[in-house]
């Protein structure tokens, strides 16, 4: 169901000549990749076209009768969580729209023009070059500490194939000849894997910072300030979901299962029992267990029976219904202040 929305969205982007490129995992487009549990679509859009992109996205949402259940912005990426409900079933996609270029904490290693000038056509879609795709999978995951095994062999094969481009890129970011040779030798060695480049993480990061400040000082300063400002906003308004129920039973677990697949889309989700805790203990558990997850847009489903919470949403049913999920997702769309997420939802109907 969500495939039709995706296809029409990109038809409109192409029609109005929006300058974009999909970053990764586009082989199955417009369908969800077969090897993942959720649909996470990463793309880059030119800053000049961001306003037009948003207009087209909103128009497509309306025409396809699809719901935007959550949107939040980072300095480098705008996140859109989209759900299509039909015949009591839900399909979803999270569209992550990268802006400005690729970097770390506001420091560039590639600008948007460098990326978009090398994009290519794939089916009905524009995608980044093969070298850039694997470079992003390597550097983004390396610098953020999440180098995934599924990308390891494809990255290595690409770096071997595009050895000349890798050499040019590493020299561009001011790595000295010795370090360039050492990093390239990891990819060229039959005995080593992409994970072996982890020991060069901070060397690469220092070079990226130096390159970004020297070549794009004004853009870097602006992006770095925006990065920390937007990360602060995400801590004041945590974008995750915190649900409180009275009892742990099949219905509550069914609801947890649906929400973890529909609202959270691949982020961390846990089911916890805070029964019999006093207010102080509850607050402590919120700070140590709940908040670290909801601030990273995850889901915490909590069984609790002590505090008389305000009832922003109270549903008088005894089963997990289609309307119930829609009501929760509608409520989830609102911004909630830190800790006041506990007022987001209290479900009294589960006996």
XYZ file of C-alpha atoms in Angstrom:
351
model
C 0.000 0.000 0.000
C 2.806 2.420 0.841
C 4.496 1.521 -2.487
C 1.917 3.501 -4.454
C 2.535 6.583 -2.313
C 6.323 6.290 -2.769
C 6.004 5.859 -6.540
C 3.725 8.882 -6.937
C 5.909 11.001 -4.662
C 8.974 10.396 -6.832
C 7.014 10.871 -10.051
C 6.116 14.341 -8.774
C 9.692 15.055 -7.663
C 10.894 14.156 -11.160
C 8.100 16.117 -12.852
C 8.968 19.317 -10.975
C 12.723 18.718 -11.374
C 13.539 18.533 -7.687
C 17.280 17.969 -7.274
C 17.475 14.819 -5.134
C 19.222 11.461 -4.908
C 18.486 8.335 -2.867
C 21.480 7.426 -0.683
C 21.191 3.659 -0.165
C 19.027 0.518 -0.238
C 17.184 1.578 -3.383
C 17.303 -1.734 -5.273
C 13.770 -2.703 -4.188
C 12.220 0.736 -4.757
C 9.374 1.601 -4.528
C 8.923 -1.389 -2.217
C 10.464 -1.979 1.189
C 13.812 -3.861 1.126
C 13.266 -7.567 1.802
C 16.053 -7.863 4.398
C 14.665 -5.303 6.895
C 11.648 -5.142 9.216
C 10.831 -1.513 8.426
C 11.003 0.885 5.485
C 13.667 3.547 6.039
C 14.238 5.666 2.929
C 17.356 7.886 2.997
C 17.738 10.611 0.397
C 19.438 13.957 -0.087
C 17.596 17.022 -1.397
C 19.185 20.277 -2.495
C 18.645 23.085 0.027
C 17.259 25.209 -2.788
C 14.512 22.645 -3.372
C 13.577 21.819 0.238
C 10.501 24.083 0.269
C 9.267 22.622 -3.023
C 9.958 19.118 -1.729
C 7.805 19.735 1.346
C 4.972 21.102 -0.776
C 5.072 18.071 -3.057
C 5.235 15.718 -0.069
C 2.173 17.352 1.519
C 0.223 17.257 -1.746
C 1.049 13.564 -2.216
C 0.042 12.774 1.378
C -3.364 14.331 0.735
C -3.937 12.757 -2.677
C -2.892 9.288 -1.468
C -4.805 9.605 1.850
C -1.633 8.873 3.818
C -0.878 10.227 7.303
C 2.255 12.058 8.403
C 2.341 10.890 12.037
C 5.614 12.487 13.110
C 8.178 14.923 11.771
C 11.301 16.219 13.456
C 14.407 17.977 12.212
C 18.088 17.559 12.785
C 20.635 19.927 11.282
C 21.663 17.313 8.755
C 18.390 15.433 8.254
C 14.614 15.959 8.339
C 12.689 12.880 9.466
C 9.172 12.118 8.222
C 7.207 9.144 9.638
C 4.384 8.212 7.311
C 1.621 5.628 7.768
C -1.026 4.313 5.416
C -3.991 2.582 7.065
C -6.279 0.461 4.921
C -8.646 -2.402 5.732
C -7.443 -2.452 9.351
C -3.839 -2.864 8.236
C -0.956 -0.424 8.487
C 2.004 0.059 6.182
C 4.627 2.702 6.818
C 7.802 4.388 5.711
C 10.258 6.748 7.358
C 11.713 9.214 4.865
C 14.988 10.769 6.022
C 15.808 13.824 3.941
C 19.459 14.775 4.290
C 20.425 18.386 3.694
C 23.573 20.443 3.124
C 25.756 17.406 2.348
C 27.427 14.653 4.327
C 29.443 15.225 7.472
C 29.741 14.770 11.215
C 28.558 17.215 13.910
C 28.330 19.986 11.310
C 31.706 19.313 9.680
C 31.541 18.577 5.950
C 33.347 15.868 4.069
C 31.134 16.236 0.970
C 28.863 19.143 0.058
C 25.437 18.608 -1.515
C 26.713 19.862 -4.887
C 29.554 17.300 -4.899
C 27.003 14.554 -4.249
C 24.167 15.655 -6.517
C 26.451 16.486 -9.462
C 27.391 12.787 -9.644
C 23.905 11.287 -9.197
C 22.598 8.747 -11.704
C 19.243 7.325 -12.855
C 18.022 3.997 -11.470
C 14.601 2.834 -12.698
C 12.315 5.862 -12.146
C 14.560 7.308 -9.436
C 17.756 9.316 -9.096
C 20.391 7.800 -6.807
C 23.892 8.738 -5.670
C 26.945 7.353 -7.460
C 28.118 3.880 -6.469
C 31.291 5.284 -4.894
C 29.378 7.855 -2.851
C 26.839 5.254 -1.694
C 29.536 3.018 -0.232
C 31.603 5.956 1.026
C 28.590 7.162 3.058
C 27.905 3.673 4.371
C 31.513 3.499 5.503
C 32.132 6.978 6.937
C 28.696 7.648 8.418
C 28.675 4.341 10.256
C 32.379 4.581 11.177
C 32.155 8.103 12.628
C 28.878 7.468 14.435
C 30.161 4.154 15.807
C 27.659 1.926 13.983
C 29.637 0.148 11.285
C 27.190 -2.593 10.254
C 28.325 -6.010 9.097
C 25.861 -6.091 6.188
C 27.704 -3.159 4.590
C 31.216 -4.516 5.221
C 31.848 -6.569 2.077
C 30.031 -4.196 -0.348
C 32.067 -1.263 1.025
C 35.338 -3.132 0.610
C 34.517 -4.242 -2.940
C 33.563 -0.699 -3.901
C 36.712 0.837 -2.394
C 38.837 -1.667 -4.336
C 36.953 -0.993 -7.567
C 36.984 2.787 -7.071
C 40.529 2.907 -5.693
C 41.393 6.080 -7.600
C 38.342 7.954 -6.258
C 39.100 6.746 -2.731
C 42.672 8.016 -3.078
C 41.442 11.430 -4.284
C 38.884 11.720 -1.496
C 41.333 10.826 1.289
C 43.871 13.332 -0.031
C 41.142 15.956 -0.386
C 40.378 15.835 3.340
C 44.083 16.441 4.105
C 45.155 12.944 5.131
C 48.909 12.568 4.632
C 50.371 10.076 2.175
C 51.251 7.555 4.892
C 47.681 7.460 6.268
C 46.146 7.289 2.794
C 48.324 4.300 1.960
C 47.506 2.609 5.283
C 43.726 2.990 4.852
C 43.835 1.843 1.239
C 45.910 -1.187 2.242
C 43.097 -2.300 4.590
C 40.660 -2.445 1.689
C 43.213 -4.064 -0.652
C 44.251 -6.751 1.828
C 42.578 -10.167 1.487
C 42.960 -10.787 5.212
C 41.429 -7.513 6.445
C 37.836 -6.258 6.515
C 36.160 -2.856 6.538
C 35.937 -3.100 10.357
C 39.744 -2.852 10.485
C 39.463 0.812 9.474
C 38.028 1.577 12.925
C 41.523 2.311 14.236
C 41.679 5.271 11.828
C 38.376 6.753 13.017
C 39.838 9.690 14.947
C 42.544 10.322 12.355
C 39.840 10.613 9.684
C 37.635 12.748 11.944
C 40.441 15.224 12.685
C 41.144 15.526 8.973
C 37.466 16.120 8.185
C 37.281 18.884 10.819
C 40.425 20.550 9.429
C 39.185 20.234 5.841
C 35.709 21.565 6.639
C 36.955 24.578 8.612
C 39.566 25.524 6.032
C 37.453 25.027 2.908
C 33.924 25.848 4.153
C 34.443 27.979 7.257
C 31.190 29.973 7.180
C 29.033 26.973 6.203
C 30.745 24.816 8.833
C 30.287 27.382 11.607
C 26.605 27.795 10.720
C 26.009 24.042 10.472
C 27.799 23.259 13.746
C 25.761 25.853 15.667
C 22.555 24.517 14.112
C 23.584 20.929 14.927
C 23.855 21.548 18.678
C 20.759 23.773 18.731
C 18.561 21.150 17.064
C 19.956 18.328 19.209
C 19.053 20.401 22.289
C 15.506 20.868 20.956
C 15.173 17.092 20.502
C 16.051 16.631 24.173
C 13.475 19.187 25.294
C 10.836 17.700 22.996
C 11.694 13.967 22.881
C 10.308 12.539 19.625
C 9.699 9.022 20.973
C 6.529 7.437 22.341
C 5.804 6.580 25.990
C 2.634 4.557 26.624
C 1.269 3.685 30.084
C -1.161 0.842 30.751
C -2.552 -0.639 33.960
C -1.946 -4.307 33.295
C 0.414 -6.556 31.409
C -1.645 -8.988 29.339
C -2.167 -10.158 25.776
C -3.987 -7.002 24.716
C -1.292 -4.676 26.018
C 1.371 -6.816 24.358
C -0.555 -6.793 21.073
C -0.787 -3.022 21.221
C 2.937 -2.791 21.978
C 3.668 -5.000 18.978
C 1.605 -2.862 16.594
C 3.064 0.431 17.849
C 6.643 -0.809 17.731
C 6.167 -1.657 14.038
C 3.941 1.258 13.063
C 5.009 4.319 15.062
C 8.644 3.659 15.878
C 9.885 2.083 12.652
C 13.086 0.341 13.595
C 14.035 2.316 16.681
C 14.490 0.746 20.108
C 11.264 -0.478 21.752
C 10.925 -2.016 25.237
C 8.104 -3.251 27.473
C 8.713 -2.440 31.173
C 6.816 -3.024 34.429
C 6.897 -0.133 36.928
C 4.107 -1.440 39.171
C 4.415 -0.824 42.908
C 6.951 1.984 42.435
C 6.395 5.192 44.375
C 6.590 8.595 42.670
C 10.280 9.085 43.414
C 11.158 5.623 42.106
C 9.022 6.204 39.027
C 10.779 9.484 38.262
C 14.180 7.827 38.693
C 13.175 5.005 36.348
C 11.912 7.550 33.840
C 15.281 9.318 33.796
C 17.365 6.149 33.601
C 15.175 3.837 31.491
C 12.509 5.780 29.593
C 14.091 9.081 28.612
C 17.262 7.646 26.995
C 14.984 5.727 24.620
C 12.260 8.306 23.874
C 14.837 11.043 23.263
C 16.212 8.815 20.493
C 12.684 8.432 19.032
C 12.069 4.957 20.438
C 9.095 3.378 22.253
C 8.680 2.539 25.945
C 5.521 0.650 26.832
C 5.045 0.832 30.617
C 2.806 -1.021 33.086
C 2.118 1.296 36.049
C -0.630 1.683 38.640
C 0.304 4.402 41.154
C 0.089 7.954 39.823
C -3.289 9.436 38.852
C -2.219 10.809 35.471
C -4.201 13.328 33.482
C -6.096 11.476 30.787
C -5.308 13.148 27.486
C -6.546 10.118 25.643
C -8.840 7.548 27.193
C -10.258 4.760 25.076
C -13.231 2.692 26.256
C -12.523 -0.540 24.434
C -11.253 -3.972 25.337
C -9.400 -4.897 22.153
C -6.716 -3.469 19.916
C -8.759 -1.739 17.220
C -7.858 0.059 14.023
C -9.403 3.286 15.352
C -7.397 3.003 18.556
C -4.099 2.866 16.670
C -5.129 5.830 14.521
C -6.047 7.822 17.652
C -2.708 7.021 19.291
C -0.759 7.954 16.162
C -2.688 11.226 15.893
C -1.823 12.033 19.507
C 1.780 10.971 18.958
C 2.136 13.675 16.298
C 2.114 16.421 18.953
C 5.271 17.800 20.547
C 5.634 16.761 24.183
C 7.937 18.409 26.728
C 10.600 16.435 28.570
C 9.050 14.187 31.285
C 5.547 15.368 30.390
C 5.519 12.548 27.862
C 4.070 10.515 30.739
C 0.846 12.388 30.047
C 0.842 11.313 26.427
C -1.357 8.283 26.847
C -2.969 6.376 29.677
C -5.072 3.414 28.611
C -7.639 2.358 31.191
C -9.637 -0.057 29.053
C -7.211 -2.989 29.313
C -8.587 -5.181 32.106
